[in-house]
Amino acid sequence: MELKFNSDFAFGAATSSYQIEGAAFADGKGVSIWDEFVKEPGKILEGHTGEVACDHYHRWKEDVALLAELGVQAYRFSLSWTRILPEGTGKVNPKGIEFYNDLINELLKYNITPYVTLYHWDYPNALELRGGWLNPESPKRFQEYTRVVAEAFGDRVKHFITFNEPQIFLWLGYDKGSHAPGLHYSEKRLLTMTRHVALAHGLAVQELRRQILDARVGYAPTCGAAYYPYEETEVNIRKARKLTNGLEKDDWLYSSSFWNELILKGRYHLKCTELFGESLPKLTKEESDLIGQKLDFCGMNLYQGCSVSIAEDGWLTLGKQPVGHAKTGMGWSVTPKAMYWAVKNFYEEYQIPLYITENGMSSLDVISEDGKVHDPARIVYLSEYLEQLQRAIQDGADVKGYFQWSFLDNFEWEKGYTDRFGLVYVDYESQKRIPKDSFTWYSELIKRQKHLQE
Ligand code: NOJ
């Protein structure tokens, strides 16, 4: 199928601060929970850390030139809270502001629209020591940080994402403990944190809109299990949708439904009272309105889905795949149809414009004898997922853009540097960048769109 998107559809690529910037302790940057967590023995594969990462802090100019060569219209990146406010609150670090000013100006020079994520998991350690997201003051601290960001960059940055995957940083960071800060909290505490994160989101949206009249604000959840019908029959379609919109005790925190009901509708999922009873934190009418204020768009980070298949005798199988089906380097299933169904189900439920804020695959890429990096599996992956996205748009979903994850190979959290998600290969020893075959493919796809629209 030929890929053809509207002229106002934004093709982009995405990264996040801790995963690429490095310079973890340079130029007055404060310590984040990730700077601390990576020091703990056994937490990160092979003891890797983000201290140097892709050294983007020093190589931003070269990196933006590569983005321009790629031809993207948009670049999604996150700000390091502690580079801007080293203690999370109070004193601003001018060097941090200068770094992001340079980056933003360079992007604009090439006509690349910045999409700024305020929070992609590198929480200030100083605030964590004061209770982190459990502290009732935490929403106000996020608002303060947002105010500094809006004042510094709001004249040039108009697109903002408040939180990246609240599901994951709370679940892995404070329940499972495999991400920073590596804690195991009770359900009651986790629920309290969700309330504070939601309030922080609401206050940030308000703050951005107060200061930047033409701000476009959204948030970027992961889409949980992303159920889709294995065989596209009525009964499977219905069941997949029911599972997507439902809520269960064992994966509520990871689900998309808990978060989308809260952030997009300003209320708890209808099953919450049954699941949590008295532990469910109360929300006043004002709080619900603040949390659920209308967003300009919603993001969706989508990598894989869980298939749903009901046999003639009614037997339900979840996660069915053909024998020998494709998987990514991290063992994630390649399930392009999840893109179509996740987008369709989401849009029918919430009717709000959408961006795919992340999509891509990891592989164990290597430099070949010809000095190039050949990654045919990534090209297949991206083209199949984009085909399904196009199908969802044709069926009525209002999707404004697509951000490939990731522009550069980078620090993949607890998995360190082993898995590579980039369109650009990074040789971490020399910091040399080598655009992969998928880079050329993606840039040609973007160029072709311009011709198709002429
Ligand atoms: C989602 C996260 O936002 C990003 O940080 C991570 O690298 C990708 N998923 C891949 O795991």
Short mmCIF file of C-alpha atoms and ligand atoms in Angstrom, two decimals:
data_model
loop_
_atom_site.label_atom_id
_atom_site.label_comp_id
_atom_site.label_asym_id
_atom_site.label_seq_id
_atom_site.Cartn_x
_atom_site.Cartn_y
_atom_site.Cartn_z
CA MET A 1 0.00 0.00 0.00
CA GLU A 2 1.33 3.44 -0.87
CA LEU A 3 1.77 5.62 2.19
CA LYS A 4 0.08 8.95 1.64
CA PHE A 5 -0.67 11.41 4.42
CA ASN A 6 -2.25 14.89 4.34
CA SER A 7 -0.03 17.92 3.85
CA ASP A 8 -0.59 19.09 7.44
CA PHE A 9 0.36 15.70 8.90
CA ALA A 10 3.61 16.11 10.88
CA PHE A 11 6.33 13.52 10.49
CA GLY A 12 8.74 13.61 13.40
CA ALA A 13 11.16 11.74 15.60
CA ALA A 14 11.44 11.64 19.37
CA THR A 15 13.97 11.39 22.20
CA SER A 16 14.12 12.16 25.92
CA SER A 17 16.60 14.07 28.05
CA TYR A 18 18.09 11.37 30.28
CA GLN A 19 18.30 8.91 27.41
CA ILE A 20 20.46 11.11 25.16
CA GLU A 21 21.84 14.23 26.82
CA GLY A 22 24.63 12.92 29.04
CA ALA A 23 26.47 15.76 30.86
CA ALA A 24 24.62 14.49 33.90
CA PHE A 25 26.60 16.61 36.34
CA ALA A 26 27.77 19.43 34.07
CA ASP A 27 27.11 23.16 34.12
CA GLY A 28 25.11 23.31 37.32
CA LYS A 29 22.63 20.52 36.54
CA GLY A 30 21.06 19.05 39.67
CA VAL A 31 20.81 15.35 40.46
CA SER A 32 17.79 13.42 39.19
CA ILE A 33 16.42 10.14 40.51
CA TRP A 34 17.95 8.43 37.46
CA ASP A 35 21.41 9.84 38.23
CA GLU A 36 21.07 8.17 41.63
CA PHE A 37 19.37 4.95 40.58
CA VAL A 38 21.94 3.93 37.96
CA LYS A 39 24.63 3.87 40.67
CA GLU A 40 22.91 1.02 42.49
CA PRO A 41 24.62 -2.28 41.67
CA GLY A 42 22.57 -4.73 39.62
CA LYS A 43 19.88 -2.28 38.57
CA ILE A 44 21.01 -1.56 35.01
CA LEU A 45 22.21 -4.12 32.49
CA GLU A 46 26.01 -4.25 32.47
CA GLY A 47 26.10 -1.32 34.90
CA HIS A 48 25.47 1.24 32.15
CA THR A 49 24.50 4.79 33.11
CA GLY A 50 23.21 7.88 31.32
CA GLU A 51 26.15 9.96 32.50
CA VAL A 52 27.46 10.37 28.95
CA ALA A 53 24.70 8.73 26.88
CA CYS A 54 24.82 10.22 23.34
CA ASP A 55 26.56 13.33 24.64
CA HIS A 56 23.79 15.28 22.97
CA TYR A 57 24.38 18.12 25.45
CA HIS A 58 27.62 18.86 23.60
CA ARG A 59 26.64 17.60 20.15
CA TRP A 60 23.20 19.19 19.75
CA LYS A 61 24.25 21.18 16.70
CA GLU A 62 25.41 18.10 14.81
CA ASP A 63 22.26 16.28 15.93
CA VAL A 64 19.91 19.01 14.73
CA ALA A 65 21.72 19.03 11.39
CA LEU A 66 20.99 15.30 11.18
CA LEU A 67 17.33 15.91 11.99
CA ALA A 68 17.26 18.43 9.16
CA GLU A 69 18.85 15.89 6.83
CA LEU A 70 16.20 13.40 7.91
CA GLY A 71 13.64 15.97 6.82
CA VAL A 72 11.31 15.77 9.82
CA GLN A 73 8.88 18.62 10.35
CA ALA A 74 8.72 18.05 14.10
CA TYR A 75 11.05 16.93 16.87
CA ARG A 76 9.80 15.71 20.22
CA PHE A 77 12.29 15.98 23.08
CA SER A 78 12.01 16.34 26.83
CA LEU A 79 13.50 18.86 29.21
CA SER A 80 15.60 17.81 32.12
CA TRP A 81 13.86 19.38 35.13
CA THR A 82 17.11 19.46 37.14
CA ARG A 83 19.06 21.10 34.35
CA ILE A 84 16.59 23.98 34.63
CA LEU A 85 15.88 23.89 38.38
CA PRO A 86 18.73 21.93 39.99
CA GLU A 87 16.84 21.44 43.25
CA GLY A 88 13.51 20.96 41.48
CA THR A 89 12.29 24.27 42.91
CA GLY A 90 13.71 27.73 43.59
CA LYS A 91 16.92 28.74 41.86
CA VAL A 92 17.02 28.56 38.05
CA ASN A 93 20.20 27.35 36.32
CA PRO A 94 20.99 29.84 33.50
CA LYS A 95 23.20 27.28 31.74
CA GLY A 96 20.28 24.89 31.48
CA ILE A 97 18.08 27.59 29.96
CA GLU A 98 20.89 28.47 27.56
CA PHE A 99 21.23 24.87 26.39
CA TYR A 100 17.55 24.51 25.56
CA ASN A 101 17.44 27.99 24.00
CA ASP A 102 20.27 27.00 21.66
CA LEU A 103 18.58 23.74 20.80
CA ILE A 104 15.19 25.35 20.15
CA ASN A 105 16.69 28.13 18.04
CA GLU A 106 18.66 25.67 15.97
CA LEU A 107 15.53 23.58 15.33
CA LEU A 108 13.60 26.64 14.25
CA LYS A 109 16.43 27.63 11.95
CA TYR A 110 15.68 24.45 9.99
CA ASN A 111 11.90 24.85 10.27
CA ILE A 112 11.58 21.92 12.63
CA THR A 113 8.75 22.43 15.11
CA PRO A 114 9.73 21.63 18.70
CA TYR A 115 7.34 19.44 20.69
CA VAL A 116 8.46 19.70 24.29
CA THR A 117 7.75 17.01 26.86
CA LEU A 118 7.91 18.49 30.34
CA TYR A 119 8.40 15.24 32.19
CA HIS A 120 10.04 12.12 30.83
CA TRP A 121 10.91 10.47 34.15
CA ASP A 122 14.05 12.27 35.39
CA TYR A 123 12.51 13.62 38.61
CA PRO A 124 14.60 15.94 40.80
CA ASN A 125 16.24 13.91 43.53
CA ALA A 126 15.92 16.80 46.00
CA LEU A 127 12.14 16.60 45.61
CA GLU A 128 12.13 12.81 45.78
CA LEU A 129 13.79 13.10 49.19
CA ARG A 130 10.83 15.24 50.24
CA GLY A 131 8.35 12.53 49.34
CA GLY A 132 8.26 12.90 45.56
CA TRP A 133 4.81 12.46 44.03
CA LEU A 134 3.46 11.45 47.43
CA ASN A 135 4.02 14.94 48.73
CA PRO A 136 0.80 17.01 48.48
CA GLU A 137 3.00 19.92 47.40
CA SER A 138 4.24 18.00 44.33
CA PRO A 139 1.61 19.37 41.89
CA LYS A 140 2.64 22.91 42.86
CA ARG A 141 6.31 22.11 42.27
CA PHE A 142 5.46 20.85 38.78
CA GLN A 143 3.48 24.02 38.15
CA GLU A 144 6.47 26.11 39.24
CA TYR A 145 8.76 24.21 36.85
CA THR A 146 6.21 24.65 34.06
CA ARG A 147 6.07 28.39 34.75
CA VAL A 148 9.84 28.68 34.34
CA VAL A 149 9.68 26.68 31.10
CA ALA A 150 6.81 28.74 29.69
CA GLU A 151 8.55 32.02 30.56
CA ALA A 152 11.84 30.92 29.04
CA PHE A 153 10.68 29.18 25.86
CA GLY A 154 7.00 30.03 25.33
CA ASP A 155 7.75 32.71 22.76
CA ARG A 156 9.05 29.98 20.43
CA VAL A 157 7.69 26.66 21.68
CA LYS A 158 3.95 26.17 21.23
CA HIS A 159 3.51 22.39 21.49
CA PHE A 160 3.77 20.80 24.91
CA ILE A 161 3.29 17.35 26.37
CA THR A 162 2.94 17.40 30.15
CA PHE A 163 3.70 13.79 31.10
CA ASN A 164 5.24 10.94 29.20
CA GLU A 165 3.71 7.59 30.13
CA PRO A 166 2.54 8.24 33.70
CA GLN A 167 1.71 4.53 33.75
CA ILE A 168 5.28 3.47 33.36
CA PHE A 169 7.11 5.79 35.70
CA LEU A 170 4.68 5.06 38.52
CA TRP A 171 4.39 1.34 37.86
CA LEU A 172 8.04 0.55 37.23
CA GLY A 173 9.44 3.23 39.54
CA TYR A 174 7.22 2.83 42.61
CA ASP A 175 5.52 -0.55 42.29
CA LYS A 176 7.85 -2.97 40.52
CA GLY A 177 10.98 -1.04 41.40
CA SER A 178 12.86 -1.73 38.15
CA HIS A 179 13.03 1.97 37.24
CA ALA A 180 14.15 4.93 39.35
CA PRO A 181 13.71 5.38 42.25
CA GLY A 182 13.32 1.59 42.62
CA LEU A 183 10.56 1.51 45.25
CA HIS A 184 7.72 -0.86 46.09
CA TYR A 185 4.78 1.15 47.33
CA SER A 186 1.36 0.00 48.49
CA GLU A 187 -1.67 0.39 46.27
CA LYS A 188 -2.98 3.15 48.49
CA ARG A 189 0.19 5.16 48.05
CA LEU A 190 0.19 4.56 44.31
CA LEU A 191 -3.37 5.85 44.12
CA THR A 192 -2.37 8.98 46.03
CA MET A 193 0.46 9.52 43.56
CA THR A 194 -1.86 9.19 40.57
CA ARG A 195 -4.00 11.95 42.06
CA HIS A 196 -0.98 14.23 42.48
CA VAL A 197 0.34 13.51 38.99
CA ALA A 198 -3.11 14.24 37.54
CA LEU A 199 -3.34 17.51 39.48
CA ALA A 200 0.18 18.43 38.37
CA HIS A 201 -0.91 17.81 34.78
CA GLY A 202 -3.95 20.07 35.25
CA LEU A 203 -1.94 22.88 36.83
CA ALA A 204 0.68 22.66 34.07
CA VAL A 205 -1.97 22.89 31.34
CA GLN A 206 -3.43 25.95 33.06
CA GLU A 207 -0.01 27.54 33.47
CA LEU A 208 0.96 26.99 29.83
CA ARG A 209 -2.32 28.42 28.58
CA ARG A 210 -2.06 31.42 30.90
CA GLN A 211 1.34 32.33 29.54
CA ILE A 212 1.24 31.15 25.95
CA LEU A 213 -1.95 32.13 24.24
CA ASP A 214 -1.42 29.85 21.26
CA ALA A 215 -0.14 26.86 23.27
CA ARG A 216 -1.19 23.39 22.10
CA VAL A 217 -1.09 21.00 25.03
CA GLY A 218 -1.49 17.26 25.42
CA TYR A 219 -0.12 14.29 27.34
CA ALA A 220 1.49 11.08 26.09
CA PRO A 221 0.27 7.87 27.71
CA THR A 222 1.36 4.44 26.65
CA CYS A 223 -1.62 2.50 25.42
CA GLY A 224 -1.41 -0.30 27.95
CA ALA A 225 -2.02 -3.74 26.52
CA ALA A 226 -3.52 -2.35 23.22
CA TYR A 227 -5.93 -5.19 22.57
CA TYR A 228 -6.80 -5.86 18.94
CA PRO A 229 -8.82 -8.54 17.16
CA TYR A 230 -6.60 -11.31 15.79
CA GLU A 231 -9.22 -12.24 13.23
CA GLU A 232 -11.21 -9.12 12.44
CA THR A 233 -14.58 -10.64 13.28
CA GLU A 234 -17.40 -8.81 15.05
CA VAL A 235 -17.04 -10.82 18.21
CA ASN A 236 -13.26 -10.30 18.45
CA ILE A 237 -13.59 -6.60 17.66
CA ARG A 238 -16.13 -6.15 20.42
CA LYS A 239 -14.11 -8.11 22.95
CA ALA A 240 -10.87 -6.24 22.15
CA ARG A 241 -12.63 -2.96 22.65
CA LYS A 242 -14.17 -4.10 25.91
CA LEU A 243 -10.79 -5.18 27.23
CA THR A 244 -9.18 -1.90 26.12
CA ASN A 245 -11.77 0.18 27.89
CA GLY A 246 -12.11 -2.08 30.92
CA LEU A 247 -10.11 -2.01 34.14
CA GLU A 248 -8.71 -4.87 36.19
CA LYS A 249 -7.22 -5.00 39.65
CA ASP A 250 -3.87 -6.41 38.59
CA ASP A 251 -2.99 -3.91 35.87
CA TRP A 252 -4.96 -0.74 36.55
CA LEU A 253 -1.83 1.37 36.90
CA TYR A 254 -0.45 0.21 33.55
CA SER A 255 -3.78 0.45 31.74
CA SER A 256 -4.68 3.23 29.34
CA SER A 257 -8.29 3.33 30.49
CA PHE A 258 -7.53 4.45 34.08
CA TRP A 259 -5.42 7.35 32.81
CA ASN A 260 -7.49 8.38 29.84
CA GLU A 261 -10.68 8.53 31.91
CA LEU A 262 -8.87 10.62 34.50
CA ILE A 263 -6.99 13.00 32.23
CA LEU A 264 -9.39 13.25 29.31
CA LYS A 265 -12.66 13.12 31.24
CA GLY A 266 -11.53 14.33 34.67
CA ARG A 267 -13.05 11.40 36.53
CA TYR A 268 -12.15 7.99 37.82
CA HIS A 269 -12.90 4.98 35.66
CA LEU A 270 -16.33 3.63 36.55
CA LYS A 271 -14.84 0.44 37.99
CA CYS A 272 -12.54 2.28 40.41
CA THR A 273 -14.98 2.38 43.33
CA GLU A 274 -15.52 -1.37 43.08
CA LEU A 275 -11.78 -2.04 42.80
CA PHE A 276 -10.44 0.35 45.43
CA GLY A 277 -13.30 1.31 47.73
CA GLU A 278 -12.19 3.72 50.44
CA SER A 279 -8.59 3.81 49.22
CA LEU A 280 -9.63 5.82 46.18
CA PRO A 281 -8.54 9.42 46.83
CA LYS A 282 -11.39 11.91 46.63
CA LEU A 283 -11.53 14.48 43.85
CA THR A 284 -13.51 17.68 44.38
CA LYS A 285 -15.48 19.19 41.50
CA GLU A 286 -12.77 21.88 41.05
CA GLU A 287 -10.06 19.23 40.98
CA SER A 288 -11.94 17.16 38.41
CA ASP A 289 -12.40 20.24 36.25
CA LEU A 290 -8.74 21.13 36.55
CA ILE A 291 -7.56 17.63 35.67
CA GLY A 292 -10.07 17.08 32.91
CA GLN A 293 -9.81 20.45 31.14
CA LYS A 294 -9.99 19.96 27.42
CA LEU A 295 -6.65 19.20 25.80
CA ASP A 296 -5.67 20.18 22.29
CA PHE A 297 -4.49 16.67 21.55
CA CYS A 298 -3.63 13.38 23.13
CA GLY A 299 -0.44 11.48 22.47
CA MET A 300 -0.16 7.72 22.12
CA ASN A 301 3.02 5.71 22.53
CA LEU A 302 2.46 2.45 20.72
CA TYR A 303 4.85 -0.44 20.19
CA GLN A 304 2.95 -3.71 20.41
CA GLY A 305 -0.51 -4.99 21.12
CA CYS A 306 -2.18 -8.05 22.56
CA SER A 307 -4.34 -10.00 20.13
CA VAL A 308 -7.80 -11.24 21.05
CA SER A 309 -9.23 -14.38 19.48
CA ILE A 310 -12.46 -16.12 20.39
CA ALA A 311 -12.96 -19.63 19.04
CA GLU A 312 -16.32 -20.94 17.85
CA ASP A 313 -16.86 -22.66 21.19
CA GLY A 314 -16.34 -19.33 22.94
CA TRP A 315 -12.80 -20.04 24.16
CA LEU A 316 -10.81 -16.80 24.50
CA THR A 317 -7.13 -16.71 23.60
CA LEU A 318 -5.08 -13.61 24.33
CA GLY A 319 -1.75 -12.93 22.61
CA LYS A 320 -2.17 -15.45 19.79
CA GLN A 321 0.44 -15.08 17.03
CA PRO A 322 1.40 -17.10 13.97
CA VAL A 323 4.21 -19.59 14.60
CA GLY A 324 7.57 -17.90 14.07
CA HIS A 325 6.13 -14.39 13.97
CA ALA A 326 8.44 -11.38 14.00
CA LYS A 327 9.75 -9.98 17.25
CA THR A 328 11.95 -7.01 18.05
CA GLY A 329 15.38 -7.12 19.68
CA MET A 330 13.72 -6.82 23.08
CA GLY A 331 11.37 -9.68 22.26
CA TRP A 332 8.32 -7.47 21.75
CA SER A 333 5.84 -8.84 19.22
CA VAL A 334 5.53 -7.06 15.92
CA THR A 335 1.79 -6.39 15.74
CA PRO A 336 1.02 -3.61 13.24
CA LYS A 337 -2.72 -4.16 13.48
CA ALA A 338 -2.52 -2.90 17.06
CA MET A 339 -1.84 0.53 15.58
CA TYR A 340 -5.10 0.54 13.63
CA TRP A 341 -7.25 -0.75 16.46
CA ALA A 342 -5.68 1.27 19.26
CA VAL A 343 -6.12 4.48 17.29
CA LYS A 344 -9.64 3.64 16.14
CA ASN A 345 -10.83 2.55 19.59
CA PHE A 346 -9.24 5.55 21.24
CA TYR A 347 -10.66 8.04 18.79
CA GLU A 348 -14.16 6.62 18.91
CA GLU A 349 -14.08 6.79 22.69
CA TYR A 350 -12.50 10.21 23.26
CA GLN A 351 -12.93 12.17 20.00
CA ILE A 352 -9.81 14.23 20.51
CA PRO A 353 -7.02 14.79 17.95
CA LEU A 354 -4.18 12.38 18.35
CA TYR A 355 -0.46 12.20 17.74
CA ILE A 356 1.46 8.96 17.73
CA THR A 357 4.09 10.29 20.11
CA GLU A 358 6.23 7.14 19.93
CA ASN A 359 6.48 4.11 17.67
CA GLY A 360 9.50 2.11 16.63
CA MET A 361 11.52 -1.00 17.39
CA SER A 362 14.74 -2.02 19.04
CA SER A 363 17.20 -4.30 17.34
CA LEU A 364 20.74 -5.42 17.89
CA ASP A 365 22.09 -3.35 15.02
CA VAL A 366 25.73 -3.67 13.95
CA ILE A 367 28.07 -1.81 11.60
CA SER A 368 28.56 -3.98 8.51
CA GLU A 369 31.75 -4.46 6.54
CA ASP A 370 30.72 -1.66 4.20
CA GLY A 371 30.68 0.71 7.19
CA LYS A 372 26.90 1.03 7.04
CA VAL A 373 24.14 -0.10 9.37
CA HIS A 374 21.52 -2.20 7.57
CA ASP A 375 18.30 -2.55 9.52
CA PRO A 376 15.71 -4.01 7.12
CA ALA A 377 13.51 -5.27 9.97
CA ARG A 378 13.00 -1.71 11.21
CA ILE A 379 11.97 -0.55 7.74
CA VAL A 380 9.40 -3.34 7.54
CA TYR A 381 8.17 -2.57 11.06
CA LEU A 382 7.76 1.16 10.44
CA SER A 383 6.10 0.78 7.07
CA GLU A 384 3.62 -1.81 8.35
CA TYR A 385 2.67 0.29 11.38
CA LEU A 386 2.33 3.41 9.25
CA GLU A 387 0.08 1.53 6.82
CA GLN A 388 -2.21 0.66 9.71
CA LEU A 389 -2.12 4.24 10.93
CA GLN A 390 -3.13 5.40 7.48
CA ARG A 391 -5.99 2.90 7.55
CA ALA A 392 -7.22 4.36 10.87
CA ILE A 393 -7.08 7.88 9.44
CA GLN A 394 -8.99 6.78 6.35
CA ASP A 395 -11.62 5.35 8.69
CA GLY A 396 -12.08 8.72 10.37
CA ALA A 397 -9.51 9.11 13.18
CA ASP A 398 -8.09 12.62 13.46
CA VAL A 399 -4.37 11.94 13.70
CA LYS A 400 -2.14 15.00 13.43
CA GLY A 401 1.29 13.46 13.32
CA TYR A 402 3.69 10.63 13.99
CA PHE A 403 6.94 10.56 15.96
CA GLN A 404 9.29 7.70 15.33
CA TRP A 405 11.07 6.43 18.46
CA SER A 406 13.86 7.10 18.36
CA PHE A 407 15.95 9.55 16.43
CA LEU A 408 19.18 8.25 18.03
CA ASP A 409 20.16 4.96 19.63
CA ASN A 410 20.09 5.75 23.33
CA PHE A 411 20.00 4.68 26.96
CA GLU A 412 17.11 2.23 27.20
CA TRP A 413 16.57 2.57 30.95
CA GLU A 414 17.21 -0.69 32.86
CA LYS A 415 18.35 -2.33 29.63
CA GLY A 416 21.25 0.09 29.22
CA TYR A 417 22.68 0.51 25.72
CA THR A 418 22.24 -3.01 24.41
CA ASP A 419 19.00 -2.46 22.55
CA ARG A 420 19.05 0.11 19.77
CA PHE A 421 15.89 2.00 18.79
CA GLY A 422 17.51 4.70 16.64
CA LEU A 423 17.26 5.73 13.03
CA VAL A 424 20.81 6.84 13.70
CA TYR A 425 23.38 4.39 15.04
CA VAL A 426 25.50 5.79 17.86
CA ASP A 427 28.96 4.38 18.45
CA TYR A 428 29.10 5.13 22.16
CA GLU A 429 32.92 4.90 22.33
CA SER A 430 33.61 7.52 19.67
CA GLN A 431 30.16 9.19 19.72
CA LYS A 432 30.15 8.85 15.94
CA ARG A 433 26.67 8.94 14.41
CA ILE A 434 25.89 6.63 11.47
CA PRO A 435 22.48 7.04 9.83
CA LYS A 436 20.99 3.57 9.35
CA ASP A 437 19.16 2.35 6.24
CA SER A 438 15.89 3.14 8.05
CA PHE A 439 17.01 6.77 8.27
CA THR A 440 17.26 6.93 4.47
CA TRP A 441 13.93 5.10 4.12
CA TYR A 442 12.14 7.47 6.52
CA SER A 443 13.60 10.56 4.93
CA GLU A 444 12.55 9.35 1.46
CA LEU A 445 9.07 8.64 2.76
CA ILE A 446 8.81 12.20 4.09
CA LYS A 447 10.14 13.65 0.82
CA ARG A 448 7.72 11.54 -1.20
CA GLN A 449 4.80 12.94 0.81
CA LYS A 450 5.66 16.41 -0.42
CA HIS A 451 5.61 15.22 -4.04
CA LEU A 452 2.39 13.28 -3.60
CA GLN A 453 0.71 16.42 -2.33
CA GLU A 454 1.88 18.65 -5.16
C1 NOJ B 1 8.56 4.45 25.93
C2 NOJ B 1 9.40 5.45 26.66
O1 NOJ B 1 8.75 6.69 26.65
C3 NOJ B 1 10.80 5.59 26.13
O2 NOJ B 1 11.55 6.31 27.04
C4 NOJ B 1 11.39 4.21 25.85
O3 NOJ B 1 12.72 4.30 25.42
C5 NOJ B 1 10.53 3.52 24.81
N1 NOJ B 1 9.20 3.34 25.35
C6 NOJ B 1 11.06 2.14 24.41
O4 NOJ B 1 11.03 1.30 25.48
#
